Coordinates of N, CA, C and O in Angstrom, one line a residue:
X199 N -6.4 118.7 -25.2 CA -7.7 119.0 -25.7 C -8.0 118.2 -27.0 O -9.1 118.1 -27.3
X200 N -7.0 117.8 -27.7 CA -7.2 117.1 -29.0 C -8.0 115.8 -28.7 O -8.9 115.5 -29.4
X201 N -7.5 115.0 -27.7 CA -8.2 113.8 -27.4 C -9.7 114.0 -27.0 O -10.6 113.3 -27.4
X202 N -9.9 115.1 -26.2 CA -11.3 115.4 -25.8 C -12.1 115.8 -26.9 O -13.3 115.4 -27.1
X203 N -11.6 116.6 -27.8 CA -12.4 117.2 -28.9 C -12.7 116.0 -29.9 O -13.8 116.0 -30.4
X204 N -11.8 115.1 -30.2 CA -12.0 114.1 -31.2 C -12.3 112.7 -30.6 O -12.4 111.8 -31.4
X205 N -12.4 112.6 -29.3 CA -12.7 111.4 -28.6 C -11.8 110.2 -29.0 O -12.3 109.1 -29.4
X206 N -10.5 110.4 -29.0 CA -9.5 109.4 -29.3 C -8.8 109.0 -28.0 O -8.6 109.9 -27.1
X207 N -8.3 107.8 -27.8 CA -7.6 107.4 -26.6 C -6.4 108.3 -26.5 O -5.8 108.8 -27.4
X208 N -6.0 108.6 -25.2 CA -4.9 109.4 -24.9 C -3.8 108.5 -24.3 O -4.0 107.7 -23.5
X209 N -2.5 108.7 -24.8 CA -1.4 108.0 -24.3 C -0.4 108.9 -23.7 O 0.0 109.9 -24.3
X210 N 0.1 108.7 -22.5 CA 1.2 109.4 -21.9 C 2.3 108.5 -21.6 O 2.2 107.3 -21.3
X211 N 3.5 109.0 -21.8 CA 4.8 108.2 -21.5 C 5.5 109.0 -20.4 O 5.9 110.1 -20.6
X212 N 5.7 108.3 -19.3 CA 6.4 108.9 -18.1 C 7.8 108.4 -18.0 O 8.0 107.2 -18.0
X213 N 8.7 109.3 -17.8 CA 10.1 109.0 -17.4 C 10.5 110.2 -16.6 O 10.7 111.2 -17.1
X214 N 10.6 110.0 -15.3 CA 10.9 111.2 -14.5 C 11.5 110.7 -13.1 O 11.2 109.7 -12.6
X215 N 12.4 111.6 -12.7 CA 12.9 111.4 -11.3 C 12.0 112.2 -10.3 O 12.4 112.3 -9.2
X216 N 10.9 112.7 -10.8 CA 10.0 113.4 -9.9 C 10.2 114.9 -10.1 O 11.0 115.4 -10.9
X217 N 9.5 115.7 -9.3 CA 9.6 117.1 -9.4 C 10.8 117.6 -8.5 O 10.9 117.2 -7.4
X218 N 11.6 118.4 -9.1 CA 12.8 118.9 -8.4 C 12.4 120.0 -7.4 O 11.5 120.7 -7.6
X219 N 13.2 120.1 -6.4 CA 13.0 121.1 -5.4 C 12.9 122.5 -6.0 O 12.1 123.3 -5.6
X220 N 13.8 122.8 -7.0 CA 13.8 124.1 -7.6 C 12.5 124.4 -8.4 O 12.2 125.5 -8.7
X221 N 11.8 123.3 -8.8 CA 10.6 123.5 -9.6 C 9.4 123.8 -8.7 O 8.4 124.4 -9.1
X222 N 9.5 123.4 -7.5 CA 8.5 123.6 -6.4 C 7.1 123.7 -6.8 O 6.5 122.8 -7.4
X223 N 6.5 124.8 -6.6 CA 5.0 125.0 -6.8 C 4.7 124.9 -8.3 O 3.6 124.3 -8.6
X224 N 5.5 125.4 -9.2 CA 5.3 125.3 -10.6 C 5.1 123.8 -11.0 O 4.2 123.4 -11.7
X225 N 6.1 123.0 -10.6 CA 6.0 121.6 -10.9 C 4.8 120.9 -10.3 O 4.1 120.1 -11.0
X226 N 4.4 121.2 -9.1 CA 3.2 120.6 -8.5 C 2.0 121.1 -9.2 O 1.0 120.3 -9.4
X227 N 1.9 122.3 -9.7 CA 0.8 122.8 -10.4 C 0.6 122.1 -11.8 O -0.5 121.8 -12.2
X228 N 1.8 121.8 -12.4 CA 1.7 121.1 -13.7 C 1.1 119.7 -13.5 O 0.3 119.3 -14.3
X229 N 1.5 119.0 -12.4 CA 0.9 117.7 -12.2 C -0.6 117.8 -11.9 O -1.3 117.0 -12.3
X230 N -1.0 118.8 -11.2 CA -2.4 119.0 -10.9 C -3.2 119.3 -12.2 O -4.3 118.8 -12.4
X231 N -2.6 120.1 -13.1 CA -3.3 120.4 -14.3 C -3.4 119.2 -15.2 O -4.5 118.9 -15.8
X232 N -2.4 118.4 -15.3 CA -2.4 117.1 -16.0 C -3.5 116.2 -15.4 O -4.3 115.6 -16.2
X233 N -3.5 116.1 -14.1 CA -4.5 115.2 -13.5 C -5.9 115.7 -13.7 O -6.8 114.9 -13.9
X234 N -6.1 117.0 -13.8 CA -7.4 117.6 -14.1 C -7.8 117.2 -15.5 O -9.0 116.8 -15.8
X235 N -6.9 117.3 -16.5 CA -7.2 116.9 -17.9 C -7.6 115.4 -18.0 O -8.5 115.0 -18.7
X236 N -6.9 114.6 -17.2 CA -7.2 113.2 -17.2 C -8.6 112.9 -16.7 O -9.4 112.1 -17.2
X237 N -9.0 113.7 -15.7 CA -10.4 113.5 -15.1 C -11.4 114.0 -16.2 O -12.5 113.4 -16.3
X238 N -11.1 114.9 -17.1 CA -12.0 115.3 -18.2 C -12.1 114.2 -19.2 O -13.2 114.0 -19.7
X239 N -11.0 113.5 -19.4 CA -11.0 112.3 -20.3 C -12.0 111.3 -19.7 O -12.8 110.7 -20.5
X240 N -11.9 111.0 -18.5 CA -12.8 110.1 -17.8 C -14.3 110.4 -17.9 O -15.1 109.6 -18.3
X241 N -14.6 111.7 -17.7 CA -16.0 112.2 -17.9 C -16.5 112.0 -19.3 O -17.7 111.7 -19.5
X242 N -15.6 112.1 -20.3 CA -16.0 112.0 -21.7 C -15.9 110.5 -22.2 O -16.1 110.2 -23.3
X243 N -15.5 109.6 -21.2 CA -15.3 108.2 -21.5 C -14.3 107.9 -22.6 O -14.4 107.1 -23.5
X244 N -13.2 108.7 -22.5 CA -12.1 108.6 -23.4 C -10.9 107.8 -22.7 O -10.5 108.3 -21.6
X245 N -10.5 106.7 -23.2 CA -9.5 105.9 -22.5 C -8.1 106.7 -22.4 O -7.7 107.4 -23.3
X246 N -7.5 106.5 -21.2 CA -6.2 107.1 -21.0 C -5.2 105.9 -20.7 O -5.4 105.1 -19.8
X247 N -4.2 105.8 -21.5 CA -3.2 104.8 -21.4 C -1.9 105.4 -20.9 O -1.4 106.4 -21.5
X248 N -1.4 104.9 -19.8 CA -0.2 105.4 -19.2 C 0.9 104.4 -19.3 O 0.8 103.3 -18.9
X249 N 2.0 104.8 -20.0 CA 3.2 104.0 -20.2 C 4.3 104.5 -19.2 O 4.7 105.7 -19.3
X250 N 4.7 103.7 -18.3 CA 5.8 104.0 -17.4 C 7.1 103.4 -17.8 O 7.2 102.2 -18.0
X251 N 8.1 104.2 -17.9 CA 9.4 103.7 -18.3 C 10.4 103.9 -17.1 O 10.0 104.4 -16.1
X252 N 11.6 103.5 -17.3 CA 12.6 103.5 -16.2 C 13.4 104.7 -16.3 O 14.0 105.0 -17.3
X253 N 13.5 105.5 -15.2 CA 12.7 105.4 -13.9 C 11.5 106.3 -14.0 O 11.5 107.3 -14.7
X254 N 10.5 106.0 -13.3 CA 9.3 106.9 -13.0 C 9.1 106.9 -11.5 O 8.7 106.0 -10.9
X255 N 9.5 108.1 -11.0 CA 9.4 108.2 -9.5 C 8.8 109.6 -9.1 O 8.5 110.4 -10.0
X256 N 8.7 109.8 -7.8 CA 8.3 111.0 -7.3 C 6.8 111.3 -7.5 O 6.0 110.5 -7.7
X257 N 6.5 112.6 -7.6 CA 5.1 113.1 -7.8 C 4.5 112.6 -9.1 O 3.3 112.5 -9.2
X258 N 5.3 112.3 -10.1 CA 4.8 111.8 -11.4 C 4.1 110.5 -11.1 O 3.0 110.2 -11.6
X259 N 4.7 109.6 -10.3 CA 4.1 108.3 -10.0 C 2.9 108.5 -9.1 O 1.9 107.8 -9.3
X260 N 3.0 109.4 -8.2 CA 1.8 109.6 -7.3 C 0.7 110.4 -7.9 O -0.3 110.6 -7.3
X261 N 0.9 110.9 -9.1 CA -0.2 111.6 -9.7 C -0.6 111.0 -11.0 O -1.1 109.9 -11.1
X262 N -0.3 111.6 -12.2 CA -0.9 111.2 -13.4 C -0.3 109.9 -14.0 O -1.0 109.2 -14.7
X263 N 0.8 109.4 -13.6 CA 1.4 108.2 -14.2 C 0.6 106.9 -13.8 O 0.5 106.0 -14.6
X264 N -0.1 107.0 -12.7 CA -0.8 105.8 -12.2 C -2.3 105.9 -12.4 O -3.1 105.1 -11.9
X265 N -2.8 107.0 -13.1 CA -4.2 107.2 -13.2 C -4.8 106.6 -14.5 O -5.9 106.8 -14.8
X266 N -4.0 105.9 -15.2 CA -4.4 105.3 -16.5 C -5.6 104.3 -16.4 O -5.7 103.6 -15.4
X267 N -6.4 104.3 -17.4 CA -7.4 103.2 -17.5 C -6.6 101.9 -17.8 O -7.0 100.8 -17.3
X268 N -5.4 102.0 -18.4 CA -4.5 101.0 -18.7 C -3.1 101.5 -18.3 O -2.7 102.5 -18.8
X269 N -2.5 100.9 -17.3 CA -1.1 101.2 -16.9 C -0.2 100.2 -17.4 O -0.3 99.0 -17.0
X270 N 0.8 100.6 -18.3 CA 1.7 99.7 -18.9 C 3.1 100.1 -18.5 O 3.4 101.3 -18.4
X271 N 4.0 99.1 -18.2 CA 5.4 99.4 -17.8 C 6.3 98.5 -18.6 O 5.9 97.4 -18.9
X272 N 7.5 99.0 -18.8 CA 8.5 98.1 -19.3 C 9.1 97.2 -18.2 O 9.1 97.6 -17.1
X273 N 9.6 96.0 -18.6 CA 10.2 95.2 -17.5 C 11.4 95.8 -16.9 O 12.1 96.6 -17.5
X274 N 11.6 95.5 -15.6 CA 12.7 96.0 -14.8 C 12.7 97.5 -14.6 O 13.8 98.0 -14.3
X275 N 11.6 98.2 -14.7 CA 11.6 99.6 -14.6 C 11.5 99.9 -13.1 O 10.8 99.3 -12.3
X276 N 12.2 101.0 -12.7 CA 12.1 101.5 -11.3 C 10.9 102.4 -11.3 O 10.8 103.4 -12.0
X277 N 9.9 102.1 -10.4 CA 8.7 102.9 -10.3 C 8.3 103.0 -8.8 O 8.2 102.0 -8.1
X278 N 8.2 104.2 -8.4 CA 7.9 104.4 -7.0 C 7.8 105.9 -6.6 O 8.1 106.8 -7.5
X279 N 7.5 106.2 -5.4 CA 7.4 107.6 -5.0 C 8.8 108.2 -4.8 O 9.1 109.3 -5.2
X280 N 9.6 107.5 -4.0 CA 11.0 107.9 -3.7 C 11.9 106.8 -4.2 O 11.5 105.6 -4.3
X281 N 13.1 107.2 -4.5 CA 14.1 106.2 -5.0 C 14.5 105.2 -3.9 O 14.3 105.5 -2.7
X282 N 15.1 104.1 -4.3 CA 15.5 103.1 -3.3 C 16.5 103.6 -2.2 O 16.3 103.3 -1.0
X283 N 17.4 104.5 -2.5 CA 18.3 105.1 -1.5 C 17.5 105.8 -0.5 O 17.8 105.7 0.7
X284 N 16.6 106.6 -0.9 CA 15.8 107.4 0.1 C 14.9 106.5 1.0 O 14.9 106.7 2.2
X285 N 14.3 105.5 0.4 CA 13.5 104.5 1.2 C 14.4 103.8 2.2 O 14.0 103.7 3.4
X286 N 15.5 103.4 1.8 CA 16.4 102.7 2.7 C 16.9 103.6 3.8 O 17.0 103.1 5.0
X287 N 17.1 104.9 3.5 CA 17.6 105.8 4.6 C 16.4 106.0 5.6 O 16.6 106.1 6.8
X288 N 15.2 106.2 5.1 CA 14.0 106.5 5.9 C 13.8 105.3 6.9 O 13.6 105.5 8.1
X289 N 13.8 104.1 6.3 CA 13.4 102.9 7.1 C 14.6 102.3 7.8 O 14.5 101.3 8.5
X290 N 15.8 102.8 7.5 CA 17.0 102.3 8.1 C 17.2 100.8 7.9 O 17.8 100.1 8.7
X291 N 16.8 100.3 6.7 CA 17.0 98.9 6.3 C 16.8 98.8 4.8 O 16.2 99.6 4.2
X292 N 17.5 97.8 4.3 CA 17.3 97.6 2.8 C 16.0 96.9 2.5 O 15.6 95.9 3.2
X293 N 15.3 97.4 1.5 CA 14.0 96.8 1.2 C 14.3 95.5 0.4 O 15.4 95.3 -0.1
X294 N 13.3 94.7 0.2 CA 13.5 93.4 -0.5 C 13.8 93.7 -2.0 O 13.6 94.8 -2.5
X295 N 14.4 92.7 -2.6 CA 15.0 92.8 -3.9 C 14.2 93.4 -5.0 O 14.6 94.3 -5.7
X296 N 12.9 93.0 -5.2 CA 12.1 93.6 -6.3 C 11.2 94.7 -5.9 O 10.4 95.1 -6.7
X297 N 11.5 95.3 -4.7 CA 10.7 96.4 -4.3 C 10.9 97.6 -5.3 O 11.9 97.9 -5.7
X298 N 9.8 98.2 -5.6 CA 9.7 99.3 -6.6 C 10.1 99.0 -8.0 O 10.6 99.8 -8.8
X299 N 9.9 97.7 -8.4 CA 10.1 97.3 -9.8 C 8.8 97.2 -10.4 O 7.8 97.0 -9.8
X300 N 8.8 97.2 -11.7 CA 7.5 97.0 -12.5 C 7.0 95.6 -12.2 O 5.8 95.5 -12.2
X301 N 7.8 94.6 -12.0 CA 7.4 93.3 -11.8 C 6.6 93.2 -10.5 O 5.5 92.6 -10.4
X302 N 7.1 93.9 -9.4 CA 6.4 93.9 -8.1 C 5.1 94.6 -8.2 O 4.1 94.1 -7.7
X303 N 5.0 95.7 -8.9 CA 3.8 96.5 -9.1 C 2.8 95.7 -9.9 O 1.6 95.7 -9.6
X304 N 3.2 95.0 -11.0 CA 2.4 94.1 -11.8 C 1.8 93.0 -10.9 O 0.6 92.7 -11.0
X305 N 2.7 92.3 -10.2 CA 2.3 91.2 -9.3 C 1.2 91.6 -8.3 O 0.3 90.9 -7.9
X306 N 1.3 92.9 -7.9 CA 0.3 93.4 -6.8 C -0.8 94.2 -7.4 O -1.5 94.9 -6.6
X307 N -1.0 94.2 -8.7 CA -2.2 94.8 -9.3 C -2.2 96.3 -9.6 O -3.2 96.8 -10.0
X308 N -1.0 96.9 -9.6 CA -0.9 98.3 -9.9 C -0.7 98.5 -11.4 O -0.9 99.6 -11.8
X309 N -0.2 97.5 -12.1 CA 0.0 97.6 -13.5 C -0.9 96.6 -14.3 O -1.1 95.5 -13.7
X310 N -1.3 96.9 -15.5 CA -2.1 96.0 -16.2 C -1.2 95.1 -17.2 O -1.6 94.0 -17.4
X311 N -0.1 95.7 -17.7 CA 0.7 94.9 -18.6 C 2.2 95.3 -18.3 O 2.5 96.4 -18.0
X312 N 3.0 94.3 -18.6 CA 4.5 94.5 -18.7 C 4.8 94.2 -20.1 O 4.5 93.1 -20.6
X313 N 5.4 95.2 -20.8 CA 5.7 95.0 -22.2 C 7.1 95.4 -22.5 O 7.5 96.6 -22.2
X314 N 7.9 94.6 -23.1 CA 9.2 94.9 -23.6 C 9.2 96.1 -24.6 O 8.3 96.1 -25.4
X315 N 10.1 97.0 -24.5 CA 10.1 98.2 -25.3 C 10.1 97.8 -26.8 O 9.4 98.6 -27.6
X316 N 10.7 96.7 -27.2 CA 10.7 96.4 -28.7 C 9.3 95.9 -29.1 O 9.0 95.9 -30.3
X317 N 8.4 95.6 -28.2 CA 7.1 95.1 -28.6 C 6.0 96.2 -28.3 O 4.8 95.9 -28.6
X318 N 6.4 97.3 -27.8 CA 5.4 98.3 -27.4 C 4.5 98.8 -28.5 O 3.3 98.9 -28.4
X319 N 5.1 99.0 -29.7 CA 4.3 99.5 -30.8 C 3.2 98.6 -31.2 O 2.0 98.9 -31.3
X320 N 3.5 97.3 -31.3 CA 2.5 96.3 -31.7 C 1.4 96.1 -30.6 O 0.3 96.0 -30.8
X321 N 1.9 96.1 -29.3 CA 1.0 95.9 -28.2 C 0.0 97.0 -28.0 O -1.2 96.9 -27.8
X322 N 0.5 98.3 -28.1 CA -0.3 99.4 -27.9 C -1.3 99.6 -29.1 O -2.4 99.9 -29.0
X323 N -0.8 99.2 -30.3 CA -1.7 99.2 -31.5 C -2.8 98.2 -31.3 O -4.0 98.6 -31.7
X324 N -2.5 97.0 -30.8 CA -3.6 96.1 -30.6 C -4.6 96.6 -29.5 O -5.8 96.5 -29.7
X325 N -4.1 97.2 -28.5 CA -4.9 97.7 -27.4 C -5.8 98.8 -28.0 O -7.0 98.8 -27.7
X326 N -5.3 99.7 -28.9 CA -6.1 100.7 -29.5 C -7.2 100.1 -30.4 O -8.3 100.6 -30.5
X327 N -6.8 99.1 -31.1 CA -7.8 98.4 -32.0 C -8.9 97.8 -31.2 O -10.1 97.9 -31.6
X328 N -8.6 97.2 -30.0 CA -9.6 96.7 -29.2 C -10.5 97.7 -28.6 O -11.7 97.6 -28.6
X329 N -9.9 98.9 -28.3 CA -10.7 100.0 -27.7 C -11.6 100.6 -28.8 O -12.7 101.1 -28.6

């Protein structure tokens, strides 16, 4: 609510293995509530910056982590809906080498920036100044 009230950009940092089975409905409802707040930012024209770290998987990736006006990830981060072991078991074959990496997502247009963790403060500061 702070971002909406004062119209400042909102930054989220995601690092998650997804919603656990024991969290069930409660975890899914939390993701829905966060996604709703992000839609309120959009309506108020308040930028939402999403920073994805290693690993960001599961429902977090399929909901609020990829909804940013700017999606930023650190290099070599694992980002996807399911982990590589699960994907390999489902398809009964090994996926290609950079599958579910931040580099693959950047190359295919899902991420706006890849930024080394040591440079994050200066890069995000610059982005906020531009906004």
